[in-house]
Coordinates of C-alpha atoms in Angstrom, one line a residue:
Chain A
M1 CA 53.9 4.3 3.4
T2 CA 50.8 4.3 5.3
S3 CA 47.5 5.1 3.6
P4 CA 46.8 8.8 3.6
G5 CA 43.9 10.1 5.7
S6 CA 42.5 12.4 3.1
I7 CA 42.9 12.8 -0.7
L8 CA 41.9 15.9 -2.6
I9 CA 41.3 15.5 -6.4
V10 CA 41.3 18.6 -8.4
G11 CA 39.3 17.9 -11.5
A12 CA 36.3 15.6 -11.5
S13 CA 36.4 14.2 -15.0
A14 CA 37.4 10.9 -16.2
A15 CA 40.9 10.8 -14.9
G16 CA 40.0 12.2 -11.4
L17 CA 37.0 9.9 -11.1
S18 CA 38.9 6.9 -12.2
T19 CA 41.6 7.6 -9.6
A20 CA 39.0 7.8 -6.8
E21 CA 37.3 4.5 -7.9
A22 CA 40.6 2.8 -8.1
L23 CA 41.5 4.0 -4.6
R24 CA 38.2 2.7 -3.2
R25 CA 38.6 -0.7 -5.1
H26 CA 42.0 -1.0 -3.4
G27 CA 40.5 -0.5 0.0
Y28 CA 41.1 3.1 0.6
Q29 CA 38.8 4.2 3.4
G30 CA 39.9 7.7 4.0
R31 CA 38.3 11.0 3.0
L32 CA 37.9 11.8 -0.7
T33 CA 37.1 15.3 -2.0
F34 CA 36.7 16.4 -5.6
L35 CA 37.1 20.1 -6.6
D36 CA 36.1 21.1 -10.1
A37 CA 35.6 24.4 -11.9
E38 CA 32.5 23.1 -13.7
P39 CA 29.1 22.7 -12.0
H40 CA 28.5 19.2 -13.4
L41 CA 29.0 15.8 -11.9
P42 CA 31.6 13.7 -13.8
Y43 CA 30.8 13.3 -17.5
D44 CA 32.5 11.9 -20.5
R45 CA 34.0 14.1 -23.2
P46 CA 34.4 11.9 -26.4
P47 CA 30.6 11.9 -27.1
L48 CA 30.5 15.8 -26.9
S49 CA 31.9 16.2 -30.4
K50 CA 29.8 13.2 -31.7
Q51 CA 26.6 11.8 -30.1
L52 CA 25.9 14.8 -27.9
L53 CA 26.6 17.4 -30.6
S54 CA 24.4 15.5 -33.1
G55 CA 21.5 15.4 -30.7
A56 CA 21.5 11.6 -30.7
W57 CA 22.3 11.8 -26.9
E58 CA 21.0 14.2 -24.3
P59 CA 23.2 15.2 -21.4
P60 CA 22.2 12.6 -18.8
R61 CA 23.7 10.0 -21.1
V62 CA 27.2 11.5 -21.0
Q63 CA 27.3 11.2 -17.3
L64 CA 30.1 8.8 -16.3
R65 CA 28.3 7.3 -13.4
G66 CA 24.8 7.1 -12.0
Q67 CA 23.8 8.5 -8.6
A68 CA 24.0 5.2 -6.8
Q69 CA 27.6 4.6 -8.1
L70 CA 28.6 8.1 -7.0
D71 CA 27.1 7.6 -3.6
A72 CA 29.0 4.4 -3.2
L73 CA 32.3 6.4 -3.6
H74 CA 31.5 8.3 -0.4
A75 CA 33.2 11.3 -1.8
E76 CA 32.4 15.0 -1.4
F77 CA 32.0 17.1 -4.6
V78 CA 32.9 20.7 -4.5
L79 CA 31.7 21.9 -7.9
G80 CA 31.6 25.1 -9.9
E81 CA 34.6 26.3 -7.8
P82 CA 37.8 26.7 -9.8
A83 CA 41.1 26.2 -8.0
V84 CA 43.4 29.3 -8.2
A85 CA 46.5 28.1 -6.2
L86 CA 48.3 25.1 -4.7
D87 CA 50.7 25.1 -1.9
P88 CA 52.5 21.7 -2.4
A89 CA 54.2 21.7 1.0
E90 CA 50.9 22.1 2.8
R91 CA 49.0 20.3 0.1
A92 CA 46.5 23.1 0.2
V93 CA 44.4 24.3 -2.7
T94 CA 42.8 27.7 -2.7
T95 CA 39.6 28.2 -4.7
V96 CA 38.4 31.2 -6.5
S97 CA 36.1 32.1 -3.6
G98 CA 39.0 32.0 -1.2
R99 CA 38.1 28.7 0.3
V100 CA 41.0 26.4 1.3
L101 CA 40.8 22.7 0.8
R102 CA 43.6 20.4 2.1
G103 CA 44.4 16.7 1.6
D104 CA 47.3 14.5 2.8
V105 CA 47.6 13.8 -1.0
V106 CA 46.5 16.1 -3.8
V107 CA 45.8 14.8 -7.3
I108 CA 46.0 17.2 -10.1
A109 CA 43.5 16.3 -12.9
T110 CA 42.6 19.6 -14.3
G111 CA 42.9 18.6 -17.9
L112 CA 43.2 21.1 -20.8
T113 CA 42.3 24.6 -21.9
P114 CA 41.4 25.1 -25.5
L115 CA 43.6 27.5 -27.4
R116 CA 41.8 30.6 -28.9
L117 CA 42.3 32.8 -31.9
P118 CA 43.1 36.5 -31.2
G119 CA 39.9 38.5 -30.9
Q120 CA 37.5 35.5 -30.7
D121 CA 36.2 36.3 -27.2
H122 CA 34.8 39.6 -28.5
L123 CA 32.7 37.9 -31.2
E124 CA 29.5 36.1 -30.8
G125 CA 29.2 32.9 -32.8
V126 CA 32.6 31.7 -32.2
H127 CA 32.9 28.5 -30.2
V128 CA 35.4 26.1 -28.7
L129 CA 34.5 22.6 -27.6
R130 CA 36.0 21.2 -24.3
A131 CA 33.2 21.2 -21.8
L132 CA 29.6 20.0 -21.8
D133 CA 28.3 23.6 -21.8
D134 CA 30.5 24.4 -24.8
A135 CA 29.0 21.4 -26.7
L136 CA 25.4 22.3 -25.8
A137 CA 26.0 26.0 -26.9
L138 CA 27.4 24.8 -30.2
R139 CA 24.6 22.3 -30.7
H140 CA 22.1 25.1 -30.3
A141 CA 24.0 27.2 -32.8
L142 CA 24.2 24.5 -35.3
S143 CA 20.4 24.1 -35.1
A144 CA 20.0 27.8 -35.9
G145 CA 22.5 28.5 -38.6
T146 CA 23.5 26.9 -41.9
R147 CA 27.2 27.7 -42.6
L148 CA 29.9 26.4 -40.2
V149 CA 33.6 27.0 -40.5
V150 CA 35.8 24.6 -38.4
V151 CA 39.2 26.0 -37.8
G152 CA 41.6 23.1 -37.0
E153 CA 42.3 19.9 -38.9
G154 CA 43.0 17.7 -35.8
V155 CA 40.9 15.0 -34.3
L156 CA 38.4 17.3 -32.7
G157 CA 38.0 19.6 -35.7
A158 CA 37.5 16.7 -38.0
E159 CA 35.0 15.0 -35.7
I160 CA 33.0 18.3 -35.3
A161 CA 33.0 18.7 -39.1
A162 CA 31.8 15.1 -39.6
T163 CA 28.9 15.6 -37.1
A164 CA 27.9 18.9 -38.6
R165 CA 27.8 17.4 -42.2
T166 CA 25.5 14.5 -40.9
L167 CA 23.2 17.4 -39.6
N168 CA 23.3 18.8 -43.2
L169 CA 25.0 21.9 -42.5
E170 CA 27.4 23.6 -45.0
V171 CA 30.8 22.8 -43.5
T172 CA 34.1 24.3 -44.3
L173 CA 37.2 22.8 -42.5
A174 CA 40.2 25.0 -42.6
G175 CA 43.7 24.3 -41.0
M176 CA 47.4 24.8 -41.1
G177 CA 48.2 21.1 -41.6
G178 CA 48.7 19.7 -45.2
T179 CA 45.9 17.1 -44.5
L180 CA 43.5 16.1 -41.8
L181 CA 45.1 14.7 -38.6
N182 CA 48.5 15.1 -40.2
D183 CA 50.2 15.6 -36.8
Q184 CA 48.4 12.6 -35.3
L185 CA 48.4 10.1 -38.1
G186 CA 50.6 11.4 -40.9
Q187 CA 50.0 12.0 -44.6
V188 CA 48.8 8.6 -45.8
I189 CA 46.0 8.1 -43.4
G190 CA 45.2 11.7 -43.2
A191 CA 44.7 12.0 -47.0
M192 CA 42.2 9.0 -46.8
L193 CA 40.4 10.9 -44.0
A194 CA 40.4 14.1 -46.1
E195 CA 39.0 12.2 -49.0
K196 CA 36.2 10.8 -46.9
H197 CA 35.3 14.3 -45.7
A198 CA 35.4 15.7 -49.2
E199 CA 33.1 12.8 -50.5
R200 CA 30.6 13.7 -47.7
G201 CA 30.6 17.4 -48.9
V202 CA 33.0 19.1 -46.5
R203 CA 34.9 21.9 -48.2
L204 CA 38.6 21.5 -47.2
R205 CA 40.9 24.4 -47.0
L206 CA 44.1 22.8 -45.7
G207 CA 47.7 24.0 -45.4
V208 CA 46.5 27.5 -44.8
A209 CA 47.1 29.7 -41.7
I210 CA 44.0 31.5 -40.4
E211 CA 44.8 35.2 -40.4
E212 CA 41.6 36.6 -38.8
L213 CA 38.1 36.2 -37.8
T214 CA 35.8 38.7 -39.4
G215 CA 32.8 40.2 -37.7
A216 CA 30.0 42.8 -37.9
A217 CA 28.2 44.3 -35.0
G218 CA 29.9 42.0 -32.5
R219 CA 29.0 38.8 -34.4
V220 CA 31.3 36.6 -36.5
T221 CA 30.7 36.8 -40.3
G222 CA 33.5 34.6 -41.4
V223 CA 37.2 33.5 -41.5
R224 CA 39.9 34.8 -43.6
P225 CA 42.9 32.5 -44.3
A226 CA 46.3 33.8 -45.4
S227 CA 45.3 32.7 -49.0
G228 CA 43.1 35.8 -48.9
E229 CA 39.9 33.8 -49.7
F230 CA 37.0 34.7 -47.5
L231 CA 35.1 31.8 -45.9
P232 CA 31.7 33.1 -44.8
A233 CA 30.1 31.5 -41.6
D234 CA 27.1 31.8 -39.4
M235 CA 29.3 30.2 -36.7
V236 CA 32.9 29.2 -36.3
V237 CA 34.5 26.5 -34.2
V238 CA 38.1 27.0 -33.2
A239 CA 39.7 23.6 -32.6
I240 CA 43.3 24.5 -33.0
G241 CA 44.5 22.4 -30.0
S242 CA 44.8 22.9 -26.3
R243 CA 47.2 23.5 -23.5
P244 CA 47.4 21.8 -20.2
A245 CA 45.3 23.6 -17.6
T246 CA 48.2 24.7 -15.2
G247 CA 47.6 28.4 -15.0
W248 CA 46.5 27.9 -11.4
L249 CA 49.7 26.2 -10.5
E250 CA 52.0 29.1 -11.6
G251 CA 54.1 30.1 -8.6
S252 CA 53.4 26.9 -6.7
G253 CA 56.9 25.7 -7.4
L254 CA 55.8 22.5 -9.1
P255 CA 57.8 21.8 -12.2
L256 CA 55.6 23.0 -15.1
G257 CA 56.6 22.4 -18.8
D258 CA 54.3 20.9 -21.2
G259 CA 51.9 20.0 -18.4
V260 CA 52.7 19.1 -14.8
E261 CA 56.1 17.4 -15.0
C262 CA 55.9 14.2 -13.0
D263 CA 58.4 11.4 -12.5
S264 CA 57.7 7.9 -13.8
R265 CA 55.4 7.3 -10.9
C266 CA 53.1 10.3 -11.9
R267 CA 54.4 12.1 -8.9
A268 CA 55.0 15.9 -9.1
A269 CA 56.1 16.4 -5.5
E270 CA 55.9 14.7 -2.2
G271 CA 52.2 13.8 -1.9
V272 CA 51.2 15.6 -5.2
Y273 CA 50.3 13.5 -8.2
A274 CA 49.0 14.4 -11.7
V275 CA 46.8 12.3 -14.0
G276 CA 45.2 12.6 -17.5
D277 CA 45.6 15.2 -20.1
V278 CA 47.5 17.6 -17.8
A279 CA 50.2 15.1 -16.6
S280 CA 53.6 14.9 -18.3
F281 CA 55.3 11.7 -17.2
Q282 CA 58.6 10.0 -17.6
H283 CA 57.9 6.9 -19.7
E284 CA 60.6 4.4 -18.6
G285 CA 59.9 2.1 -21.6
L286 CA 60.5 5.0 -24.1
G287 CA 63.2 6.8 -22.0
R288 CA 61.5 10.1 -22.4
R289 CA 58.7 12.3 -21.3
L290 CA 55.2 11.8 -22.6
R291 CA 51.9 13.7 -22.2
L292 CA 48.8 12.0 -23.6
E293 CA 45.6 13.7 -24.5
N294 CA 43.2 10.7 -24.9
R295 CA 40.5 9.2 -23.1
T296 CA 42.1 5.8 -22.6
N297 CA 45.0 7.4 -20.8
A298 CA 42.8 9.0 -18.3
T299 CA 41.6 5.7 -16.9
E300 CA 44.8 3.7 -17.3
Q301 CA 47.0 6.4 -15.7
A302 CA 44.4 6.6 -12.9
Q303 CA 45.0 3.0 -12.0
V304 CA 48.7 3.6 -11.5
V305 CA 48.3 6.8 -9.7
A306 CA 45.8 5.3 -7.2
A307 CA 48.2 2.3 -6.7
N308 CA 51.2 4.6 -6.1
I309 CA 49.3 6.8 -3.7
L310 CA 48.6 3.6 -1.7
G311 CA 52.4 2.8 -1.7
A312 CA 52.9 0.7 -4.8
D313 CA 55.8 2.5 -6.5
R314 CA 54.8 1.5 -10.0
P315 CA 56.1 3.1 -13.2
Y316 CA 53.5 4.2 -15.7
T317 CA 54.6 2.7 -19.1
P318 CA 51.5 2.6 -21.3
I319 CA 51.2 1.8 -25.0
P320 CA 49.2 4.9 -25.9
Y321 CA 45.9 4.3 -27.5
F322 CA 43.3 6.6 -29.1
W323 CA 40.3 6.2 -31.3
T324 CA 38.2 8.5 -33.5
D325 CA 34.8 8.0 -35.2
Q326 CA 34.0 10.0 -38.3
Y327 CA 31.0 9.1 -40.5
D328 CA 31.2 5.4 -40.9
V329 CA 34.9 5.2 -40.1
K330 CA 36.3 4.0 -36.8
I331 CA 40.0 4.6 -36.5
Q332 CA 41.9 3.1 -33.6
A333 CA 45.6 3.9 -33.2
H334 CA 47.9 2.0 -30.7
G335 CA 51.4 3.3 -30.0
L336 CA 52.9 6.5 -31.2
P337 CA 51.9 7.2 -34.8
S338 CA 53.6 10.2 -36.2
A339 CA 53.9 12.1 -39.6
A340 CA 57.6 11.0 -39.9
A341 CA 56.8 7.3 -39.9
K342 CA 56.6 5.1 -42.9
V343 CA 53.1 3.6 -43.3
T344 CA 52.4 0.3 -44.7
I345 CA 49.0 -1.7 -45.0
A346 CA 49.2 -4.9 -42.9
D347 CA 45.8 -6.5 -43.6
G348 CA 42.5 -5.9 -45.2
D349 CA 41.7 -3.7 -48.1
V350 CA 41.9 0.1 -48.4
A351 CA 39.4 0.1 -51.3
Q352 CA 36.8 -1.7 -49.1
G353 CA 37.4 0.6 -46.2
R354 CA 38.7 -2.0 -43.8
F355 CA 42.4 -2.4 -43.1
T356 CA 45.2 -2.2 -40.6
A357 CA 48.4 -0.4 -41.0
L358 CA 51.8 -0.4 -39.5
Y359 CA 53.9 2.8 -38.7
Q360 CA 57.6 2.3 -38.8
E361 CA 60.5 4.5 -37.9
G362 CA 64.2 3.5 -38.0
G363 CA 63.2 -0.1 -38.7
Q364 CA 61.0 -0.2 -35.5
V365 CA 57.2 -0.5 -35.5
T366 CA 56.0 2.6 -33.6
A367 CA 52.3 2.3 -34.0
V368 CA 49.4 0.1 -35.3
L369 CA 46.3 1.6 -36.8
G370 CA 42.9 0.1 -37.5
W371 CA 40.4 1.5 -40.0
N372 CA 37.2 -0.2 -39.3
M373 CA 39.2 -3.2 -37.9
P374 CA 39.3 -2.7 -34.2
K375 CA 39.8 -6.2 -33.2
Q376 CA 42.5 -6.9 -35.8
A377 CA 44.3 -3.7 -34.8
R378 CA 44.4 -4.9 -31.1
L379 CA 45.7 -8.3 -32.1
L380 CA 48.4 -6.7 -34.2
R381 CA 49.3 -4.4 -31.3
Q382 CA 49.9 -7.4 -29.1
Q383 CA 52.1 -9.0 -31.8
V384 CA 54.2 -6.0 -32.8
L385 CA 54.1 -3.7 -29.8
G386 CA 54.4 -6.4 -27.2
A387 CA 58.1 -5.6 -26.7
W388 CA 57.1 -2.3 -25.3
Q389 CA 57.2 -2.3 -21.5
D390 CA 53.5 -2.4 -20.8
T391 CA 52.0 -1.3 -17.4
P392 CA 52.0 -4.2 -15.1
R393 CA 48.4 -4.9 -14.4
L394 CA 47.0 -4.2 -11.0
A395 CA 45.2 -7.5 -11.1
T396 CA 48.5 -9.5 -11.4
A397 CA 50.6 -7.3 -9.3
Chain B
M1 CA 30.3 -12.1 -9.7
K2 CA 27.9 -11.6 -12.6
I3 CA 29.0 -9.4 -15.5
T4 CA 26.6 -7.6 -17.9
V5 CA 27.8 -5.7 -21.0
D6 CA 26.0 -2.9 -22.8
E7 CA 26.7 -3.4 -26.5
A8 CA 25.0 -0.2 -27.3
K9 CA 27.5 1.8 -25.1
C10 CA 30.6 -0.1 -26.1
C11 CA 33.0 1.8 -28.4
G12 CA 35.1 -1.2 -29.4
A13 CA 38.2 0.1 -27.6
G14 CA 39.1 -3.5 -26.6
Q15 CA 40.6 -2.4 -23.3
C16 CA 38.7 -5.2 -21.5
V17 CA 40.2 -7.9 -23.8
L18 CA 43.7 -6.6 -23.1
I19 CA 43.1 -7.0 -19.4
A20 CA 40.9 -10.1 -19.1
P21 CA 41.2 -12.0 -22.4
E22 CA 39.6 -15.2 -20.9
V23 CA 36.5 -13.2 -20.1
F24 CA 36.1 -10.8 -22.9
D25 CA 36.5 -10.8 -26.6
Q26 CA 35.5 -8.5 -29.5
R27 CA 33.4 -9.1 -32.6
D28 CA 35.4 -9.5 -35.8
D29 CA 33.4 -6.9 -37.8
D30 CA 33.1 -4.0 -35.5
G31 CA 35.0 -4.7 -32.4
I32 CA 32.0 -4.6 -30.0
V33 CA 32.5 -6.6 -26.8
V34 CA 31.6 -10.3 -26.6
L35 CA 31.2 -11.7 -23.1
L36 CA 32.9 -15.1 -22.9
Q37 CA 32.2 -15.8 -19.2
P38 CA 29.3 -14.0 -17.6
E39 CA 30.1 -15.5 -14.3
P40 CA 33.9 -15.9 -14.2
D41 CA 36.1 -17.8 -11.8
E42 CA 37.3 -16.2 -8.7
A43 CA 40.9 -16.0 -10.2
Q44 CA 39.5 -13.6 -12.8
H45 CA 37.7 -11.3 -10.5
A46 CA 40.5 -8.7 -10.0
A47 CA 41.1 -8.5 -13.8
V48 CA 37.4 -8.1 -14.5
R49 CA 37.2 -5.4 -11.9
E50 CA 39.9 -3.5 -13.6
A51 CA 38.5 -4.0 -17.1
A52 CA 35.2 -2.5 -15.9
A53 CA 37.1 0.4 -14.3
V54 CA 39.1 1.3 -17.4
C55 CA 36.3 0.7 -20.0
P56 CA 36.2 4.1 -21.7
A57 CA 32.5 3.7 -22.3
A58 CA 31.5 2.4 -18.9
A59 CA 29.8 -0.5 -20.7
I60 CA 30.7 -3.2 -18.3
D61 CA 28.5 -3.7 -15.2
L62 CA 29.4 -6.0 -12.3
S63 CA 27.1 -7.3 -9.6
E64 CA 29.0 -8.9 -6.8
H65 CA 27.3 -11.2 -4.3
P66 CA 29.6 -12.9 -1.8

């Protein structure tokens, strides 16, 4: 395959930007265009629920690259312009204003759309947190109110609750799961996290469905779980998960399931690739489809997508990896932890708040977790997950 | 090639150590990056460039003078 003359990247966040940078690093000299619904230059999302929300960082600090680095990319940025349709055969993307952008290759990196509760869009004071502007709006609300209810017990909900507690707000965290991060990390670790939040003064209402948001005069007044209890609130954050942002691809003919369904090369159609949170890819090492919503996947997958665009024909077989910071706890998880796995402590001391843990299913180690032991967790990963087929590194390929 | 790392930005993900273990390490207590070779051999350059590219905190800066 010859190098394409032009590449259009839809989504100028971590995955899209990293794809562009990897293309340039590998000598791609053609045209590069970014299209993004948001008006901002590429910024980083993990700090939004932590340093940015707390006020420790201001928006310039979440920019992924400085102006000089962006200039060196020699890319055109079309911002504040949502894509509304893709013609895969023509590799043409139509924007909301009717503009049509074309590329010899199109990279889909549109990320996620947060799920919402019924009726939330008609109530002031109800927030989601996905974009920079969401985070700034929530930050402003936190500075003006005192009682926050977070709906959702996953990573994002727990991080927001932790940040709000450090700002001294009254925080209630309510969610369907039996414990915090149950779906991501299972009961054992989830219960430890829940204990940490309770110690810090977060009111936990877990294992309850949220029936409704209540409001008066168009403003939210609280949340009513199925238990019948009323949780009063000055503001509510809904963090009940996301879905891949593929609405604009309906009718394109691309296979859409849980995300853009790609092959093991992250290719959805001839000349069309997907990368990051939106991409569902065939993992050859696991023999099944995987879609990963984490920051490290965005950059790692971008390396493979860029190489494949330039003709490498490389499967993407990552060991998934995510981290979360809550209060003084840094959790790092390698592999595929799940609620079904048996969890054993491998090293360190739970009572001292520093340990590593192994997740096992069917006699196989499926994941390694570090609780304030990031280096040891990484070393353990290399020992026990080394058998996984890792992505061949570009550097050695 | 000259490498600088920003410890204040580093989130301890350890991606750099996985890619270029001869150049980067992590502190035992908090996982923050430790630079083993600020001016690595040519053989390491490609791996270092990839490590800088995948660093989720953009904490690795490279200056390259031919």
